[in-house]
Short mmCIF file of C-alpha atoms in Angstrom, two decimals:
data_model
loop_
_atom_site.label_atom_id
_atom_site.label_comp_id
_atom_site.label_asym_id
_atom_site.label_seq_id
_atom_site.Cartn_x
_atom_site.Cartn_y
_atom_site.Cartn_z
CA UNK A 1 -10.27 -17.06 -25.79
CA UNK A 2 -12.45 -17.95 -22.81
CA UNK A 3 -11.95 -18.26 -19.06
CA UNK A 4 -11.79 -21.97 -18.32
CA UNK A 5 -10.96 -22.16 -14.62
CA UNK A 6 -10.22 -19.92 -11.63
CA UNK A 7 -8.17 -21.07 -8.64
CA UNK A 8 -7.91 -19.34 -5.27
CA UNK A 9 -4.66 -20.07 -3.43
CA UNK A 10 -4.15 -19.05 0.21
CA UNK A 11 -0.62 -19.46 1.55
CA UNK A 12 1.60 -18.08 4.31
CA UNK A 13 5.32 -17.92 3.45
CA UNK A 14 5.87 -15.57 6.41
CA UNK A 15 2.71 -13.55 5.71
CA UNK A 16 -0.74 -14.63 4.55
CA UNK A 17 -1.42 -14.05 0.85
CA UNK A 18 -4.55 -14.65 -1.26
CA UNK A 19 -3.75 -15.37 -4.90
CA UNK A 20 -6.09 -15.82 -7.86
CA UNK A 21 -5.06 -17.82 -10.92
CA UNK A 22 -7.23 -17.46 -14.03
CA UNK A 23 -6.70 -20.16 -16.68
CA UNK A 24 -7.96 -19.81 -20.26
CA UNK A 25 -8.96 -22.43 -22.81
CA UNK A 26 -5.91 -21.44 -24.89
CA UNK A 27 -3.44 -22.23 -22.12
CA UNK A 28 -2.62 -18.65 -21.13
CA UNK A 29 -3.07 -17.85 -17.47
CA UNK A 30 -2.67 -14.87 -15.19
CA UNK A 31 -2.33 -14.32 -11.44
CA UNK A 32 -3.63 -11.61 -9.12
CA UNK A 33 -3.37 -10.60 -5.46
CA UNK A 34 -6.46 -10.42 -3.22
CA UNK A 35 -4.81 -10.09 0.20
CA UNK A 36 -6.54 -8.12 2.97
CA UNK A 37 -4.41 -8.38 6.09
CA UNK A 38 -6.35 -10.07 8.91
CA UNK A 39 -9.37 -10.80 6.68
CA UNK A 40 -7.76 -13.07 4.09
CA UNK A 41 -10.29 -15.90 4.31
CA UNK A 42 -13.17 -13.50 3.73
CA UNK A 43 -11.67 -12.52 0.37
CA UNK A 44 -10.97 -16.15 -0.50
CA UNK A 45 -14.60 -17.07 0.18
CA UNK A 46 -15.88 -14.07 -1.78
CA UNK A 47 -13.79 -15.14 -4.76
CA UNK A 48 -14.55 -18.87 -4.60
CA UNK A 49 -18.24 -18.66 -3.74
CA UNK A 50 -19.42 -15.49 -5.47
CA UNK A 51 -17.00 -14.36 -8.18
CA UNK A 52 -15.28 -17.32 -9.85
CA UNK A 53 -18.47 -19.18 -10.86
CA UNK A 54 -19.83 -16.11 -12.68
CA UNK A 55 -16.75 -15.60 -14.87
CA UNK A 56 -16.34 -19.05 -16.42
CA UNK A 57 -16.79 -18.78 -20.19
CA UNK A 58 -16.16 -15.02 -20.35
CA UNK A 59 -13.62 -13.36 -22.63
CA UNK A 60 -10.60 -12.54 -20.40
CA UNK A 61 -9.52 -9.67 -22.66
CA UNK A 62 -12.63 -7.65 -21.73
CA UNK A 63 -10.94 -6.24 -18.65
CA UNK A 64 -13.05 -3.08 -18.34
CA UNK A 65 -16.34 -4.89 -18.90
CA UNK A 66 -15.51 -7.58 -16.32
CA UNK A 67 -14.41 -4.90 -13.85
CA UNK A 68 -17.74 -3.10 -14.30
CA UNK A 69 -19.63 -6.41 -14.12
CA UNK A 70 -18.08 -7.29 -10.77
CA UNK A 71 -18.47 -3.75 -9.41
CA UNK A 72 -21.95 -2.87 -10.66
CA UNK A 73 -23.31 -6.40 -10.77
CA UNK A 74 -23.38 -6.74 -7.00
CA UNK A 75 -25.95 -4.74 -5.04
CA UNK A 76 -23.44 -4.36 -2.16
CA UNK A 77 -20.62 -2.37 -3.74
CA UNK A 78 -17.18 -1.25 -2.65
CA UNK A 79 -15.56 -2.11 0.67
CA UNK A 80 -12.20 -3.81 1.22
CA UNK A 81 -13.34 -7.40 0.62
CA UNK A 82 -15.23 -6.71 -2.60
CA UNK A 83 -12.56 -4.42 -4.04
CA UNK A 84 -9.70 -6.79 -3.15
CA UNK A 85 -11.57 -9.59 -4.93
CA UNK A 86 -12.12 -7.36 -7.96
CA UNK A 87 -8.48 -6.31 -7.76
CA UNK A 88 -7.25 -9.90 -7.80
CA UNK A 89 -9.34 -10.76 -10.86
CA UNK A 90 -8.34 -7.55 -12.63
CA UNK A 91 -4.60 -8.11 -12.09
CA UNK A 92 -4.88 -11.64 -13.44
CA UNK A 93 -6.80 -10.44 -16.50
CA UNK A 94 -4.25 -7.73 -17.28
CA UNK A 95 -1.54 -10.37 -16.90
CA UNK A 96 -3.31 -12.50 -19.54
CA UNK A 97 -3.91 -9.51 -21.81
CA UNK A 98 -0.26 -8.46 -21.73
CA UNK A 99 0.89 -12.03 -22.28
CA UNK A 100 -1.46 -12.29 -25.28
CA UNK A 101 0.07 -9.09 -26.65
CA UNK A 102 3.57 -10.40 -25.83
CA UNK A 103 4.37 -7.17 -24.02
CA UNK A 104 5.17 -6.11 -20.47
CA UNK A 105 2.08 -4.68 -18.83
CA UNK A 106 3.32 -1.08 -18.75
CA UNK A 107 3.34 -1.00 -22.56
CA UNK A 108 -0.44 -1.53 -22.56
CA UNK A 109 -0.78 1.40 -20.13
CA UNK A 110 0.89 3.84 -22.51
CA UNK A 111 4.55 2.87 -22.25
CA UNK A 112 7.21 4.32 -20.01
CA UNK A 113 6.91 7.83 -18.58
CA UNK A 114 10.13 7.38 -16.57
CA UNK A 115 13.25 5.25 -16.49
CA UNK A 116 12.94 3.99 -12.92
CA UNK A 117 10.64 4.05 -9.88
CA UNK A 118 11.80 5.78 -6.69
CA UNK A 119 10.93 4.01 -3.44
CA UNK A 120 11.06 4.77 0.23
CA UNK A 121 11.84 2.34 3.01
CA UNK A 122 11.17 2.48 6.76
CA UNK A 123 13.43 3.14 9.74
CA UNK A 124 12.16 2.80 13.29
CA UNK A 125 13.69 2.70 16.72
CA UNK A 126 13.17 2.91 20.47
CA UNK A 127 14.85 6.33 20.68
CA UNK A 128 15.80 9.21 18.39
CA UNK A 129 19.49 8.33 18.17
CA UNK A 130 18.69 4.79 17.02
CA UNK A 131 16.40 6.13 14.30
CA UNK A 132 18.97 8.68 13.11
CA UNK A 133 21.59 5.94 12.82
CA UNK A 134 19.15 3.80 10.85
CA UNK A 135 18.38 6.63 8.44
CA UNK A 136 22.08 7.20 7.83
CA UNK A 137 22.55 3.47 7.16
CA UNK A 138 19.74 3.40 4.58
CA UNK A 139 21.07 6.54 2.96
CA UNK A 140 24.42 4.81 2.55
CA UNK A 141 22.58 1.96 0.77
CA UNK A 142 21.44 4.42 -1.90
CA UNK A 143 17.99 5.39 -0.62
CA UNK A 144 16.86 8.87 -1.65
CA UNK A 145 13.67 8.67 0.44
CA UNK A 146 13.30 7.29 3.98
CA UNK A 147 10.40 7.11 6.44
CA UNK A 148 11.39 7.72 10.08
CA UNK A 149 9.38 6.54 13.14
CA UNK A 150 10.23 6.47 16.83
CA UNK A 151 8.69 4.87 19.92
CA UNK A 152 7.23 7.09 22.65
CA UNK A 153 9.48 7.20 25.74
CA UNK A 154 7.90 5.54 28.75
CA UNK A 155 5.52 3.43 26.66
CA UNK A 156 6.01 0.00 25.06
CA UNK A 157 6.89 0.09 21.34
CA UNK A 158 3.83 0.56 19.15
CA UNK A 159 3.10 -0.63 15.61
CA UNK A 160 5.12 1.26 13.03
CA UNK A 161 8.11 2.16 15.19
CA UNK A 162 10.62 -0.56 14.47
CA UNK A 163 11.73 -4.14 14.13
CA UNK A 164 10.02 -5.19 17.36
CA UNK A 165 6.59 -4.32 15.95
CA UNK A 166 5.65 -4.04 12.27
CA UNK A 167 8.54 -5.98 10.73
CA UNK A 168 8.19 -9.08 12.91
CA UNK A 169 5.68 -11.33 11.15
CA UNK A 170 5.72 -13.83 14.01
CA UNK A 171 4.42 -11.19 16.42
CA UNK A 172 1.23 -10.85 14.42
CA UNK A 173 0.37 -14.58 14.31
CA UNK A 174 -2.20 -14.50 17.08
CA UNK A 175 -5.72 -15.80 17.61
CA UNK A 176 -6.72 -12.29 18.73
CA UNK A 177 -5.00 -8.96 17.96
CA UNK A 178 -2.18 -7.72 20.18
CA UNK A 179 -3.17 -4.54 22.06
CA UNK A 180 -0.86 -1.52 22.36
CA UNK A 181 -0.92 1.85 24.15
CA UNK A 182 -0.88 5.31 22.54
CA UNK A 183 -0.47 8.81 24.06
CA UNK A 184 -0.94 11.79 21.73
CA UNK A 185 0.29 14.40 24.20
CA UNK A 186 3.63 12.57 24.47
CA UNK A 187 3.88 11.98 20.72
CA UNK A 188 3.30 15.52 19.39
CA UNK A 189 6.38 17.20 20.95
CA UNK A 190 8.55 14.16 20.19
CA UNK A 191 8.28 14.10 16.39
CA UNK A 192 9.83 17.53 15.65
CA UNK A 193 12.78 16.56 17.86
CA UNK A 194 13.14 13.37 15.83
CA UNK A 195 13.34 15.19 12.51
CA UNK A 196 15.67 17.88 13.84
CA UNK A 197 18.11 15.12 14.76
CA UNK A 198 17.61 13.21 11.49
CA UNK A 199 18.10 16.34 9.35
CA UNK A 200 21.33 17.06 11.20
CA UNK A 201 22.44 13.50 10.51
CA UNK A 202 21.68 13.22 6.76
CA UNK A 203 21.36 16.80 5.53
CA UNK A 204 18.89 18.20 3.03
CA UNK A 205 19.47 16.02 -0.04
CA UNK A 206 17.30 13.14 1.12
CA UNK A 207 13.50 12.96 1.27
CA UNK A 208 12.16 12.34 4.78
CA UNK A 209 8.68 10.95 5.47
CA UNK A 210 6.61 10.26 8.58
CA UNK A 211 3.50 8.12 9.20
CA UNK A 212 1.00 9.10 11.92
CA UNK A 213 -1.12 5.95 11.43
CA UNK A 214 -4.44 7.87 11.62
CA UNK A 215 -3.99 8.61 15.32
CA UNK A 216 -4.66 12.39 15.51
CA UNK A 217 -7.59 14.76 15.30
CA UNK A 218 -7.52 17.36 12.48
CA UNK A 219 -6.35 20.23 14.70
CA UNK A 220 -3.66 18.04 16.30
CA UNK A 221 -2.47 17.03 12.84
CA UNK A 222 -2.47 20.68 11.76
CA UNK A 223 -0.29 21.59 14.74
CA UNK A 224 2.12 18.73 13.98
CA UNK A 225 2.35 19.66 10.30
CA UNK A 226 3.13 23.25 11.24
CA UNK A 227 5.79 22.18 13.75
CA UNK A 228 7.44 20.00 11.08
CA UNK A 229 7.63 22.70 8.40
CA UNK A 230 11.25 23.70 9.20
CA UNK A 231 12.39 20.15 8.36
CA UNK A 232 10.79 20.07 4.88
CA UNK A 233 9.21 16.63 4.99
CA UNK A 234 8.37 14.86 1.75
CA UNK A 235 5.03 14.16 3.42
CA UNK A 236 3.04 13.59 6.59
CA UNK A 237 1.14 10.33 6.08
CA UNK A 238 -2.27 9.26 7.42
CA UNK A 239 -2.49 12.19 9.78
CA UNK A 240 -6.13 11.52 10.75
CA UNK A 241 -8.72 8.75 10.32
CA UNK A 242 -9.57 9.00 6.65
CA UNK A 243 -13.29 8.23 6.70
CA UNK A 244 -14.13 11.95 7.02
CA UNK A 245 -12.41 13.45 3.98
CA UNK A 246 -13.49 16.96 4.98
CA UNK A 247 -11.23 16.77 8.03
CA UNK A 248 -8.26 17.43 5.78
CA UNK A 249 -9.58 20.96 5.13
CA UNK A 250 -8.62 21.91 8.67
CA UNK A 251 -5.11 20.51 8.29
CA UNK A 252 -4.64 22.23 4.91
CA UNK A 253 -5.61 25.61 6.38
CA UNK A 254 -2.77 25.53 8.89
CA UNK A 255 0.28 23.87 7.32
CA UNK A 256 2.27 23.61 4.09
CA UNK A 257 3.66 20.20 5.02
CA UNK A 258 2.62 17.86 2.14
CA UNK A 259 -0.08 15.35 3.03
CA UNK A 260 -0.50 11.71 1.98
CA UNK A 261 -3.38 9.31 2.62
CA UNK A 262 -5.24 6.43 0.99
CA UNK A 263 -3.86 3.01 1.88
CA UNK A 264 -7.21 2.04 3.41
CA UNK A 265 -9.19 3.44 0.46
CA UNK A 266 -10.94 1.07 -1.91
CA UNK A 267 -12.34 3.17 -4.75
CA UNK A 268 -12.21 6.47 -6.57
CA UNK A 269 -15.12 7.67 -4.43
CA UNK A 270 -12.99 7.41 -1.29
CA UNK A 271 -10.52 9.87 -2.81
CA UNK A 272 -12.89 12.21 -4.65
CA UNK A 273 -13.14 15.12 -2.19
CA UNK A 274 -9.48 14.92 -1.22
CA UNK A 275 -8.34 15.04 -4.84
CA UNK A 276 -10.77 17.53 -6.36
CA UNK A 277 -10.32 20.02 -3.49
CA UNK A 278 -6.53 19.45 -3.55
CA UNK A 279 -6.54 18.59 0.15
CA UNK A 280 -3.75 16.02 -0.27
CA UNK A 281 -0.55 15.83 -2.30
CA UNK A 282 -0.15 12.05 -2.59
CA UNK A 283 -2.76 9.29 -3.02
CA UNK A 284 -1.61 6.08 -1.31
CA UNK A 285 -4.07 3.66 -2.88
CA UNK A 286 -2.69 0.32 -4.01
CA UNK A 287 -3.70 -2.17 -6.69
CA UNK A 288 -4.84 -4.99 -4.42
CA UNK A 289 -7.16 -2.82 -2.31
CA UNK A 290 -8.44 -0.36 -4.91
CA UNK A 291 -9.71 -2.66 -7.65
CA UNK A 292 -6.56 -3.76 -9.44
CA UNK A 293 -4.81 -2.06 -12.33
CA UNK A 294 -8.11 -0.74 -13.68
CA UNK A 295 -9.17 0.78 -10.36
CA UNK A 296 -5.73 2.25 -9.74
CA UNK A 297 -5.62 3.91 -13.15
CA UNK A 298 -9.04 5.50 -12.64
CA UNK A 299 -7.88 7.11 -9.40
CA UNK A 300 -4.50 8.29 -10.67
CA UNK A 301 -5.97 9.69 -13.88
CA UNK A 302 -8.34 11.82 -11.78
CA UNK A 303 -5.48 12.80 -9.47
CA UNK A 304 -3.33 14.00 -12.38
CA UNK A 305 -5.82 16.76 -13.18
CA UNK A 306 -5.54 18.16 -9.64
CA UNK A 307 -1.75 18.06 -9.12
CA UNK A 308 -1.98 15.01 -6.86
CA UNK A 309 0.69 12.35 -7.28
CA UNK A 310 0.71 8.59 -6.77
CA UNK A 311 2.28 6.84 -3.79
CA UNK A 312 1.16 3.20 -3.81
CA UNK A 313 1.00 1.42 -0.46
CA UNK A 314 3.65 -1.30 -0.42
CA UNK A 315 4.01 -3.15 2.90
CA UNK A 316 5.09 -6.77 3.14
CA UNK A 317 1.47 -7.94 3.30
CA UNK A 318 0.84 -6.58 -0.21
CA UNK A 319 2.01 -9.61 -2.17
CA UNK A 320 4.79 -9.46 -4.80
CA UNK A 321 2.04 -9.73 -7.43
CA UNK A 322 0.38 -6.49 -6.36
CA UNK A 323 3.80 -4.89 -6.00
CA UNK A 324 4.58 -5.87 -9.59
CA UNK A 325 1.32 -4.33 -10.82
CA UNK A 326 2.02 -1.18 -8.83
CA UNK A 327 5.44 -0.86 -10.46
CA UNK A 328 4.01 -1.21 -13.98
CA UNK A 329 1.49 1.55 -13.20
CA UNK A 330 4.20 3.64 -11.51
CA UNK A 331 6.47 3.56 -14.53
CA UNK A 332 3.67 4.45 -16.97
CA UNK A 333 1.62 7.25 -15.37
CA UNK A 334 2.72 10.91 -15.71
CA UNK A 335 1.91 11.85 -12.08
CA UNK A 336 3.98 9.25 -10.25
CA UNK A 337 5.28 10.40 -6.88
CA UNK A 338 6.90 7.54 -4.95
CA UNK A 339 6.44 3.82 -4.18
CA UNK A 340 6.52 2.35 -0.69
CA UNK A 341 8.75 -0.73 -0.58
CA UNK A 342 9.22 -2.84 2.54
CA UNK A 343 10.89 -5.69 0.70
CA UNK A 344 10.26 -9.43 0.90
CA UNK A 345 11.99 -12.46 2.40
CA UNK A 346 13.79 -15.07 0.31
CA UNK A 347 10.95 -17.53 0.92
CA UNK A 348 8.41 -15.03 -0.37
CA UNK A 349 10.47 -14.56 -3.51
CA UNK A 350 10.74 -18.34 -3.87
CA UNK A 351 6.95 -18.67 -3.78
CA UNK A 352 6.37 -15.64 -6.00
CA UNK A 353 8.78 -15.53 -8.94
CA UNK A 354 9.27 -11.90 -9.94
CA UNK A 355 10.58 -10.22 -13.08
CA UNK A 356 10.58 -6.86 -11.28
CA UNK A 357 13.78 -5.90 -9.47
CA UNK A 358 15.09 -3.53 -6.80
CA UNK A 359 18.45 -1.76 -6.74
CA UNK A 360 19.66 1.04 -4.45
CA UNK A 361 16.39 2.85 -3.89
CA UNK A 362 14.73 2.21 -7.25
CA UNK A 363 12.50 -0.45 -8.82
CA UNK A 364 12.20 -1.74 -12.39
CA UNK A 365 9.14 -3.62 -13.71
CA UNK A 366 11.06 -6.07 -15.92
CA UNK A 367 10.54 -6.72 -19.61
CA UNK A 368 8.78 -10.10 -19.69
CA UNK A 369 5.27 -10.37 -21.10
CA UNK A 370 2.53 -9.78 -18.52
CA UNK A 371 3.05 -8.19 -15.12
CA UNK A 372 6.00 -10.49 -14.57
CA UNK A 373 5.02 -12.34 -11.37
CA UNK A 374 4.04 -16.00 -11.04
CA UNK A 375 3.33 -18.36 -8.13
CA UNK A 376 4.96 -21.70 -7.35
CA UNK A 377 1.82 -23.59 -6.31
CA UNK A 378 3.67 -26.61 -4.96
CA UNK A 379 5.85 -24.50 -2.68
CA UNK A 380 2.87 -22.35 -1.67
CA UNK A 381 1.01 -25.50 -0.57
CA UNK A 382 3.80 -26.24 1.91
CA UNK A 383 3.04 -22.99 3.74
CA UNK A 384 -0.66 -23.00 4.68
CA UNK A 385 -2.67 -20.10 6.10
CA UNK A 386 -1.95 -19.06 9.70
CA UNK A 387 -4.36 -16.86 11.59
CA UNK A 388 -2.79 -13.43 12.10
CA UNK A 389 -3.81 -9.84 12.83
CA UNK A 390 -2.28 -6.41 12.96
CA UNK A 391 -2.23 -4.95 16.49
CA UNK A 392 -4.84 -2.52 17.82
CA UNK A 393 -4.17 0.60 19.89
CA UNK A 394 -5.83 2.00 22.99
CA UNK A 395 -5.30 5.32 24.76
CA UNK A 396 -3.88 5.27 28.26
CA UNK A 397 -7.42 5.44 29.68
CA UNK A 398 -8.31 2.20 27.88
CA UNK A 399 -10.43 3.65 25.05
CA UNK A 400 -9.81 2.73 21.43
CA UNK A 401 -7.83 4.81 18.97
CA UNK A 402 -6.80 4.17 15.36
CA UNK A 403 -3.61 2.22 14.81
#
């Protein structure tokens, strides 16, 4: 079997997605996700101009060798664009391999380690009461794990705090990013009050999570983690900008609140210090941004040695293909923790046909051969790329902060 052709498909059925389709000379094909939110066309160009031409004629079953070829064969390694391109190719190759074996992908990863995959969903609101009501509503839908976020009183809603921000795809379709305002001194005393109210509302038999969106310094994050200890959070996510892994040592010294990070990581090297020093409890890398199934497995196999669990990033701008690959890895690895799941619109599911399924807080990978996701190219063509960006945040004095 040889790689005959590689297509790169960019579409926007509500969100922009970059999809790779690898076609073999025996008729088998596989698809992969290469989406990097706000930089989609960069990945598409990388794939079309620099990756696809080099792979024609190769054996698609040599997944590890092709992964190493794309990673080591370029002088400029790593980074979100390169690793998303590698991830897209890798997902498509594993899809072909599993189809050739006539097995669902998870069987090639060692078979099931669990019967189902626990997810968490998001609740946000403009005030604490609204968030508490939303958490109760999701709990009644069967969710065992829920992330809670609240807007800062006196400031406009900021990304990650509710329907008016992160869940509205139309908001993000801008020529330049939308700018928002952040105030740490108003945020820090607010969050413990939020979780006191939420715990009172839903009790202790539900996992509660919170995302800081990288907006604190290490000592601020340590103080927040300590203040949240009475409410027994499942985790505190992205407490600080993650470029300086050593910063997590300060947080770890001061709090027993579990820590999660990694959605902006692209390789095992980005996680190395955090995992080997046991500075985090959950690694939030995802297949599309960390080099596909192969890259994800490398990271989670290392994490398993150090008592760190998986927690794949799963927002709506990770396409259903990457979500499907995540689920197959989730169900197979021994150190699974949780899977983020924002869900998809009907149109997204029409464009991306999925064998995986969701029901009352849990996901199943499906039993079809491959990773179980395909793309309707004709329907995708009716929804062309639209320029869009996530918002950026500034402090009240006008200086930049992380979002």
